[in-house]
């Protein structure tokens, strides 16, 4: 029995090294205590930037791609996640095992106003699969929930075409005002002329308006 236990431990260590993960002290560790954080930028359905945690990947869930490669329900999942995070009165995060993936992203459980965001995504049918880098605290719950969602044919499992994302008609969309002004007091004033913000190369760019220091000021 001891030999089997040792062999299993060695195998798990090798697996973590191959996947480029930081090996936790205990791969079966429970999630850490929740800590409050704030959103700085939403990326897509399972990725976001937070003030304390930085560039973060949501633990265990994998939503369809919505940036470089557009997959079915990718935009829908992204819009859902971003809306939840932006409207949340309180965001809390939890670590669970390895804290970084091979891309350097922080791995976290995300709570919005007391609800586990990963669970909400599964319930809506926006999670295409799970990725497993260890044994997680809410893993079993999400797996069982996914099975129920598939039976109910929700979201990705409905067999229906992804609903259109609400957009303002280009013909009715109000055109932004034009100006040669480059010095703005704040982002509210700047967005009247540049709705999507400005890059670092733009004359109106000011570092104080670039909160996440990504070279883009006042982006939404």
PDB file of C-alpha atoms in Angstrom:
ATOM      1  CA  UNK A   1       0.000   0.000   0.000  1.00  0.00           C
ATOM      2  CA  UNK A   2       2.856   2.351   0.835  1.00  0.00           C
ATOM      3  CA  UNK A   3       4.458   1.689  -2.579  1.00  0.00           C
ATOM      4  CA  UNK A   4       1.167   2.514  -4.331  1.00  0.00           C
ATOM      5  CA  UNK A   5       0.828   5.746  -2.347  1.00  0.00           C
ATOM      6  CA  UNK A   6       4.373   6.822  -3.185  1.00  0.00           C
ATOM      7  CA  UNK A   7       3.885   5.978  -6.872  1.00  0.00           C
ATOM      8  CA  UNK A   8       0.669   8.001  -6.951  1.00  0.00           C
ATOM      9  CA  UNK A   9       2.365  10.998  -5.360  1.00  0.00           C
ATOM     10  CA  UNK A  10       5.221  10.853  -7.876  1.00  0.00           C
ATOM     11  CA  UNK A  11       2.751  10.628 -10.770  1.00  0.00           C
ATOM     12  CA  UNK A  12       0.863  13.709  -9.542  1.00  0.00           C
ATOM     13  CA  UNK A  13       4.070  15.711  -9.150  1.00  0.00           C
ATOM     14  CA  UNK A  14       5.105  14.797 -12.714  1.00  0.00           C
ATOM     15  CA  UNK A  15       1.650  15.786 -13.990  1.00  0.00           C
ATOM     16  CA  UNK A  16       1.894  19.214 -12.392  1.00  0.00           C
ATOM     17  CA  UNK A  17       5.362  19.780 -13.851  1.00  0.00           C
ATOM     18  CA  UNK A  18       4.252  18.750 -17.354  1.00  0.00           C
ATOM     19  CA  UNK A  19       1.274  21.143 -17.213  1.00  0.00           C
ATOM     20  CA  UNK A  20       3.504  23.959 -16.004  1.00  0.00           C
ATOM     21  CA  UNK A  21       1.676  24.419 -12.703  1.00  0.00           C
ATOM     22  CA  UNK A  22       2.994  25.445  -9.316  1.00  0.00           C
ATOM     23  CA  UNK A  23       2.873  22.329  -7.159  1.00  0.00           C
ATOM     24  CA  UNK A  24       0.711  23.018  -4.093  1.00  0.00           C
ATOM     25  CA  UNK A  25       1.666  21.742  -0.641  1.00  0.00           C
ATOM     26  CA  UNK A  26      -1.400  19.494  -0.732  1.00  0.00           C
ATOM     27  CA  UNK A  27      -3.108  18.718  -4.057  1.00  0.00           C
ATOM     28  CA  UNK A  28      -6.247  17.795  -2.123  1.00  0.00           C
ATOM     29  CA  UNK A  29      -6.270  21.057  -0.184  1.00  0.00           C
ATOM     30  CA  UNK A  30      -9.565  22.806   0.387  1.00  0.00           C
ATOM     31  CA  UNK A  31     -10.231  26.220  -1.031  1.00  0.00           C
ATOM     32  CA  UNK A  32      -8.667  29.093   0.883  1.00  0.00           C
ATOM     33  CA  UNK A  33     -10.680  31.708   2.708  1.00  0.00           C
ATOM     34  CA  UNK A  34     -12.515  34.136   0.453  1.00  0.00           C
ATOM     35  CA  UNK A  35     -11.030  37.577  -0.006  1.00  0.00           C
ATOM     36  CA  UNK A  36     -12.661  40.657  -1.479  1.00  0.00           C
ATOM     37  CA  UNK A  37     -11.323  41.995  -4.765  1.00  0.00           C
ATOM     38  CA  UNK A  38     -12.437  44.383  -7.486  1.00  0.00           C
ATOM     39  CA  UNK A  39     -12.712  44.041 -11.257  1.00  0.00           C
ATOM     40  CA  UNK A  40     -10.316  46.052 -13.413  1.00  0.00           C
ATOM     41  CA  UNK A  41     -11.092  44.463 -16.778  1.00  0.00           C
ATOM     42  CA  UNK A  42     -13.332  41.669 -18.045  1.00  0.00           C
ATOM     43  CA  UNK A  43     -11.836  39.556 -20.842  1.00  0.00           C
ATOM     44  CA  UNK A  44     -14.291  36.775 -21.680  1.00  0.00           C
ATOM     45  CA  UNK A  45     -16.483  34.062 -20.175  1.00  0.00           C
ATOM     46  CA  UNK A  46     -13.803  32.583 -17.936  1.00  0.00           C
ATOM     47  CA  UNK A  47     -11.076  35.215 -17.695  1.00  0.00           C
ATOM     48  CA  UNK A  48     -10.773  38.645 -16.071  1.00  0.00           C
ATOM     49  CA  UNK A  49      -8.357  41.063 -14.452  1.00  0.00           C
ATOM     50  CA  UNK A  50      -8.736  41.853 -10.755  1.00  0.00           C
ATOM     51  CA  UNK A  51      -6.981  44.478  -8.673  1.00  0.00           C
ATOM     52  CA  UNK A  52      -5.396  42.043  -6.188  1.00  0.00           C
ATOM     53  CA  UNK A  53      -5.337  38.735  -8.063  1.00  0.00           C
ATOM     54  CA  UNK A  54      -4.289  40.252 -11.383  1.00  0.00           C
ATOM     55  CA  UNK A  55      -4.853  38.413 -14.661  1.00  0.00           C
ATOM     56  CA  UNK A  56      -7.081  35.531 -13.572  1.00  0.00           C
ATOM     57  CA  UNK A  57      -8.463  32.321 -15.066  1.00  0.00           C
ATOM     58  CA  UNK A  58     -11.644  31.004 -13.451  1.00  0.00           C
ATOM     59  CA  UNK A  59     -11.059  27.613 -11.874  1.00  0.00           C
ATOM     60  CA  UNK A  60     -12.323  24.424 -13.454  1.00  0.00           C
ATOM     61  CA  UNK A  61     -14.734  25.827 -16.081  1.00  0.00           C
ATOM     62  CA  UNK A  62     -13.985  26.348 -19.758  1.00  0.00           C
ATOM     63  CA  UNK A  63     -16.389  28.555 -21.702  1.00  0.00           C
ATOM     64  CA  UNK A  64     -16.413  28.845 -25.522  1.00  0.00           C
ATOM     65  CA  UNK A  65     -13.886  31.208 -27.115  1.00  0.00           C
ATOM     66  CA  UNK A  66     -15.084  34.726 -27.879  1.00  0.00           C
ATOM     67  CA  UNK A  67     -11.970  36.680 -28.884  1.00  0.00           C
ATOM     68  CA  UNK A  68      -9.500  35.369 -31.478  1.00  0.00           C
ATOM     69  CA  UNK A  69     -11.575  32.332 -32.385  1.00  0.00           C
ATOM     70  CA  UNK A  70     -15.335  32.745 -32.076  1.00  0.00           C
ATOM     71  CA  UNK A  71     -17.120  29.583 -30.927  1.00  0.00           C
ATOM     72  CA  UNK A  72     -20.876  29.010 -30.494  1.00  0.00           C
ATOM     73  CA  UNK A  73     -22.124  30.724 -27.315  1.00  0.00           C
ATOM     74  CA  UNK A  74     -18.725  32.322 -26.784  1.00  0.00           C
ATOM     75  CA  UNK A  75     -20.032  35.883 -27.054  1.00  0.00           C
ATOM     76  CA  UNK A  76     -23.078  35.018 -24.954  1.00  0.00           C
ATOM     77  CA  UNK A  77     -20.959  33.532 -22.160  1.00  0.00           C
ATOM     78  CA  UNK A  78     -18.588  36.494 -22.292  1.00  0.00           C
ATOM     79  CA  UNK A  79     -21.404  39.026 -22.079  1.00  0.00           C
ATOM     80  CA  UNK A  80     -22.996  37.122 -19.184  1.00  0.00           C
ATOM     81  CA  UNK A  81     -19.763  36.988 -17.178  1.00  0.00           C
ATOM     82  CA  UNK A  82     -18.846  40.606 -17.807  1.00  0.00           C
ATOM     83  CA  UNK A  83     -22.314  41.825 -16.864  1.00  0.00           C
ATOM     84  CA  UNK A  84     -22.258  39.828 -13.630  1.00  0.00           C
ATOM     85  CA  UNK A  85     -18.835  41.144 -12.658  1.00  0.00           C
ATOM     86  CA  UNK A  86     -19.518  44.768 -13.572  1.00  0.00           C
ATOM     87  CA  UNK A  87     -22.846  44.884 -11.751  1.00  0.00           C
ATOM     88  CA  UNK A  88     -21.700  42.955  -8.665  1.00  0.00           C
ATOM     89  CA  UNK A  89     -21.753  44.916  -5.431  1.00  0.00           C
ATOM     90  CA  UNK A  90     -19.202  42.521  -3.957  1.00  0.00           C
ATOM     91  CA  UNK A  91     -16.651  40.272  -5.668  1.00  0.00           C
ATOM     92  CA  UNK A  92     -14.806  37.614  -3.686  1.00  0.00           C
ATOM     93  CA  UNK A  93     -12.129  35.196  -4.836  1.00  0.00           C
ATOM     94  CA  UNK A  94     -10.727  31.914  -3.517  1.00  0.00           C
ATOM     95  CA  UNK A  95      -7.563  29.988  -4.262  1.00  0.00           C
ATOM     96  CA  UNK A  96      -7.759  26.213  -4.461  1.00  0.00           C
ATOM     97  CA  UNK A  97      -4.542  24.249  -4.935  1.00  0.00           C
ATOM     98  CA  UNK A  98      -2.147  25.567  -7.579  1.00  0.00           C
ATOM     99  CA  UNK A  99      -2.343  29.355  -7.797  1.00  0.00           C
ATOM    100  CA  UNK A 100      -0.927  29.793 -11.303  1.00  0.00           C
ATOM    101  CA  UNK A 101      -1.338  28.026 -14.625  1.00  0.00           C
ATOM    102  CA  UNK A 102       1.400  27.596 -17.244  1.00  0.00           C
ATOM    103  CA  UNK A 103       0.500  30.970 -18.754  1.00  0.00           C
ATOM    104  CA  UNK A 104       1.045  32.789 -15.469  1.00  0.00           C
ATOM    105  CA  UNK A 105      -2.643  33.445 -14.887  1.00  0.00           C
ATOM    106  CA  UNK A 106      -3.982  33.284 -11.341  1.00  0.00           C
ATOM    107  CA  UNK A 107      -6.441  30.432 -10.779  1.00  0.00           C
ATOM    108  CA  UNK A 108      -9.488  31.422  -8.711  1.00  0.00           C
ATOM    109  CA  UNK A 109     -13.030  30.629  -7.721  1.00  0.00           C
ATOM    110  CA  UNK A 110     -15.128  33.739  -8.321  1.00  0.00           C
ATOM    111  CA  UNK A 111     -18.060  34.817  -6.152  1.00  0.00           C
ATOM    112  CA  UNK A 112     -20.434  37.607  -7.176  1.00  0.00           C
ATOM    113  CA  UNK A 113     -22.716  38.864  -4.420  1.00  0.00           C
ATOM    114  CA  UNK A 114     -22.445  35.527  -2.613  1.00  0.00           C
ATOM    115  CA  UNK A 115     -23.014  33.332  -5.668  1.00  0.00           C
ATOM    116  CA  UNK A 116     -20.340  31.147  -7.260  1.00  0.00           C
ATOM    117  CA  UNK A 117     -19.922  32.486 -10.809  1.00  0.00           C
ATOM    118  CA  UNK A 118     -18.682  29.142 -12.127  1.00  0.00           C
ATOM    119  CA  UNK A 119     -21.909  27.528 -10.904  1.00  0.00           C
ATOM    120  CA  UNK A 120     -24.021  30.235 -12.563  1.00  0.00           C
ATOM    121  CA  UNK A 121     -22.201  29.676 -15.867  1.00  0.00           C
ATOM    122  CA  UNK A 122     -22.848  25.923 -15.698  1.00  0.00           C
ATOM    123  CA  UNK A 123     -26.545  26.495 -14.908  1.00  0.00           C
ATOM    124  CA  UNK A 124     -26.921  28.708 -17.982  1.00  0.00           C
ATOM    125  CA  UNK A 125     -25.309  26.057 -20.171  1.00  0.00           C
ATOM    126  CA  UNK A 126     -22.300  28.203 -21.037  1.00  0.00           C
ATOM    127  CA  UNK A 127     -19.563  25.762 -19.945  1.00  0.00           C
ATOM    128  CA  UNK A 128     -18.398  23.456 -22.723  1.00  0.00           C
ATOM    129  CA  UNK A 129     -16.068  21.360 -20.579  1.00  0.00           C
ATOM    130  CA  UNK A 130     -14.074  21.218 -17.350  1.00  0.00           C
ATOM    131  CA  UNK A 131     -10.302  21.305 -17.060  1.00  0.00           C
ATOM    132  CA  UNK A 132      -8.806  19.391 -14.172  1.00  0.00           C
ATOM    133  CA  UNK A 133      -5.429  20.384 -12.706  1.00  0.00           C
ATOM    134  CA  UNK A 134      -6.170  18.916  -9.287  1.00  0.00           C
ATOM    135  CA  UNK A 135      -8.965  18.072  -6.883  1.00  0.00           C
ATOM    136  CA  UNK A 136     -11.138  21.124  -6.311  1.00  0.00           C
ATOM    137  CA  UNK A 137     -13.583  21.971  -3.560  1.00  0.00           C
ATOM    138  CA  UNK A 138     -16.616  22.499  -5.824  1.00  0.00           C
ATOM    139  CA  UNK A 139     -15.689  20.015  -8.536  1.00  0.00           C
ATOM    140  CA  UNK A 140     -18.247  17.327  -7.706  1.00  0.00           C
ATOM    141  CA  UNK A 141     -21.076  19.845  -7.407  1.00  0.00           C
ATOM    142  CA  UNK A 142     -20.361  21.332 -10.832  1.00  0.00           C
ATOM    143  CA  UNK A 143     -20.025  17.932 -12.516  1.00  0.00           C
ATOM    144  CA  UNK A 144     -23.443  16.836 -11.241  1.00  0.00           C
ATOM    145  CA  UNK A 145     -24.973  20.168 -12.186  1.00  0.00           C
ATOM    146  CA  UNK A 146     -23.525  19.918 -15.702  1.00  0.00           C
ATOM    147  CA  UNK A 147     -25.183  16.523 -16.163  1.00  0.00           C
ATOM    148  CA  UNK A 148     -28.557  18.007 -15.196  1.00  0.00           C
ATOM    149  CA  UNK A 149     -28.090  20.983 -17.526  1.00  0.00           C
ATOM    150  CA  UNK A 150     -27.278  18.671 -20.447  1.00  0.00           C
ATOM    151  CA  UNK A 151     -30.461  16.687 -19.820  1.00  0.00           C
ATOM    152  CA  UNK A 152     -32.484  19.898 -19.750  1.00  0.00           C
ATOM    153  CA  UNK A 153     -30.728  20.982 -22.964  1.00  0.00           C
ATOM    154  CA  UNK A 154     -29.788  24.463 -21.889  1.00  0.00           C
ATOM    155  CA  UNK A 155     -27.420  26.831 -23.675  1.00  0.00           C
ATOM    156  CA  UNK A 156     -24.724  24.922 -25.536  1.00  0.00           C
ATOM    157  CA  UNK A 157     -26.675  21.686 -25.135  1.00  0.00           C
ATOM    158  CA  UNK A 158     -29.947  23.005 -26.532  1.00  0.00           C
ATOM    159  CA  UNK A 159     -29.061  22.286 -30.145  1.00  0.00           C
ATOM    160  CA  UNK A 160     -30.335  25.762 -30.959  1.00  0.00           C
ATOM    161  CA  UNK A 161     -28.454  28.567 -32.625  1.00  0.00           C
ATOM    162  CA  UNK A 162     -26.890  31.081 -30.275  1.00  0.00           C
ATOM    163  CA  UNK A 163     -29.242  34.022 -29.669  1.00  0.00           C
ATOM    164  CA  UNK A 164     -28.063  37.307 -31.120  1.00  0.00           C
ATOM    165  CA  UNK A 165     -26.206  39.615 -28.775  1.00  0.00           C
ATOM    166  CA  UNK A 166     -28.151  42.830 -28.329  1.00  0.00           C
ATOM    167  CA  UNK A 167     -26.534  45.639 -30.311  1.00  0.00           C
ATOM    168  CA  UNK A 168     -27.595  49.098 -31.309  1.00  0.00           C
ATOM    169  CA  UNK A 169     -28.439  49.292 -34.997  1.00  0.00           C
ATOM    170  CA  UNK A 170     -25.637  51.011 -36.900  1.00  0.00           C
ATOM    171  CA  UNK A 171     -28.201  53.140 -38.741  1.00  0.00           C
ATOM    172  CA  UNK A 172     -29.706  54.394 -35.504  1.00  0.00           C
ATOM    173  CA  UNK A 173     -26.523  54.538 -33.508  1.00  0.00           C
ATOM    174  CA  UNK A 174     -25.605  58.038 -32.510  1.00  0.00           C
ATOM    175  CA  UNK A 175     -22.307  59.110 -33.960  1.00  0.00           C
ATOM    176  CA  UNK A 176     -19.738  60.400 -31.478  1.00  0.00           C
ATOM    177  CA  UNK A 177     -18.958  64.079 -31.539  1.00  0.00           C
ATOM    178  CA  UNK A 178     -15.728  65.172 -33.169  1.00  0.00           C
ATOM    179  CA  UNK A 179     -13.098  67.413 -31.665  1.00  0.00           C
ATOM    180  CA  UNK A 180      -9.462  68.398 -31.928  1.00  0.00           C
ATOM    181  CA  UNK A 181      -9.284  68.642 -28.153  1.00  0.00           C
ATOM    182  CA  UNK A 182      -6.713  66.316 -26.574  1.00  0.00           C
ATOM    183  CA  UNK A 183      -6.772  67.308 -22.909  1.00  0.00           C
ATOM    184  CA  UNK A 184      -9.731  65.831 -21.025  1.00  0.00           C
ATOM    185  CA  UNK A 185     -10.489  66.074 -17.299  1.00  0.00           C
ATOM    186  CA  UNK A 186     -11.748  62.473 -16.969  1.00  0.00           C
ATOM    187  CA  UNK A 187     -12.940  59.399 -18.888  1.00  0.00           C
ATOM    188  CA  UNK A 188     -16.559  60.552 -18.935  1.00  0.00           C
ATOM    189  CA  UNK A 189     -15.558  63.658 -20.864  1.00  0.00           C
ATOM    190  CA  UNK A 190     -13.156  61.760 -23.140  1.00  0.00           C
ATOM    191  CA  UNK A 191     -15.738  59.085 -24.084  1.00  0.00           C
ATOM    192  CA  UNK A 192     -18.073  61.741 -25.498  1.00  0.00           C
ATOM    193  CA  UNK A 193     -15.592  61.986 -28.352  1.00  0.00           C
ATOM    194  CA  UNK A 194     -13.875  58.587 -28.126  1.00  0.00           C
ATOM    195  CA  UNK A 195     -16.513  56.050 -26.884  1.00  0.00           C
ATOM    196  CA  UNK A 196     -14.059  53.147 -26.749  1.00  0.00           C
ATOM    197  CA  UNK A 197     -11.180  55.033 -25.185  1.00  0.00           C
ATOM    198  CA  UNK A 198      -7.803  55.802 -26.730  1.00  0.00           C
ATOM    199  CA  UNK A 199      -4.530  53.947 -27.138  1.00  0.00           C
ATOM    200  CA  UNK A 200      -1.183  55.079 -25.757  1.00  0.00           C
ATOM    201  CA  UNK A 201      -0.222  56.488 -29.153  1.00  0.00           C
ATOM    202  CA  UNK A 202      -3.244  58.804 -29.240  1.00  0.00           C
ATOM    203  CA  UNK A 203      -2.725  62.509 -28.355  1.00  0.00           C
ATOM    204  CA  UNK A 204      -5.609  62.351 -25.854  1.00  0.00           C
ATOM    205  CA  UNK A 205      -4.072  59.462 -23.901  1.00  0.00           C
ATOM    206  CA  UNK A 206      -3.225  60.174 -20.246  1.00  0.00           C
ATOM    207  CA  UNK A 207      -1.616  57.585 -17.999  1.00  0.00           C
ATOM    208  CA  UNK A 208      -3.864  58.574 -15.088  1.00  0.00           C
ATOM    209  CA  UNK A 209      -6.851  57.350 -17.124  1.00  0.00           C
ATOM    210  CA  UNK A 210      -5.213  53.996 -17.860  1.00  0.00           C
ATOM    211  CA  UNK A 211      -6.216  52.214 -14.650  1.00  0.00           C
ATOM    212  CA  UNK A 212      -4.925  48.745 -15.579  1.00  0.00           C
ATOM    213  CA  UNK A 213      -1.775  50.108 -17.282  1.00  0.00           C
ATOM    214  CA  UNK A 214      -2.426  48.145 -20.472  1.00  0.00           C
ATOM    215  CA  UNK A 215      -1.680  51.028 -22.821  1.00  0.00           C
ATOM    216  CA  UNK A 216      -5.344  51.881 -23.376  1.00  0.00           C
ATOM    217  CA  UNK A 217      -7.113  54.669 -21.504  1.00  0.00           C
ATOM    218  CA  UNK A 218     -10.835  54.822 -20.708  1.00  0.00           C
ATOM    219  CA  UNK A 219     -11.720  51.538 -22.437  1.00  0.00           C
ATOM    220  CA  UNK A 220     -15.087  50.112 -21.452  1.00  0.00           C
TER     221      UNK A 220
END
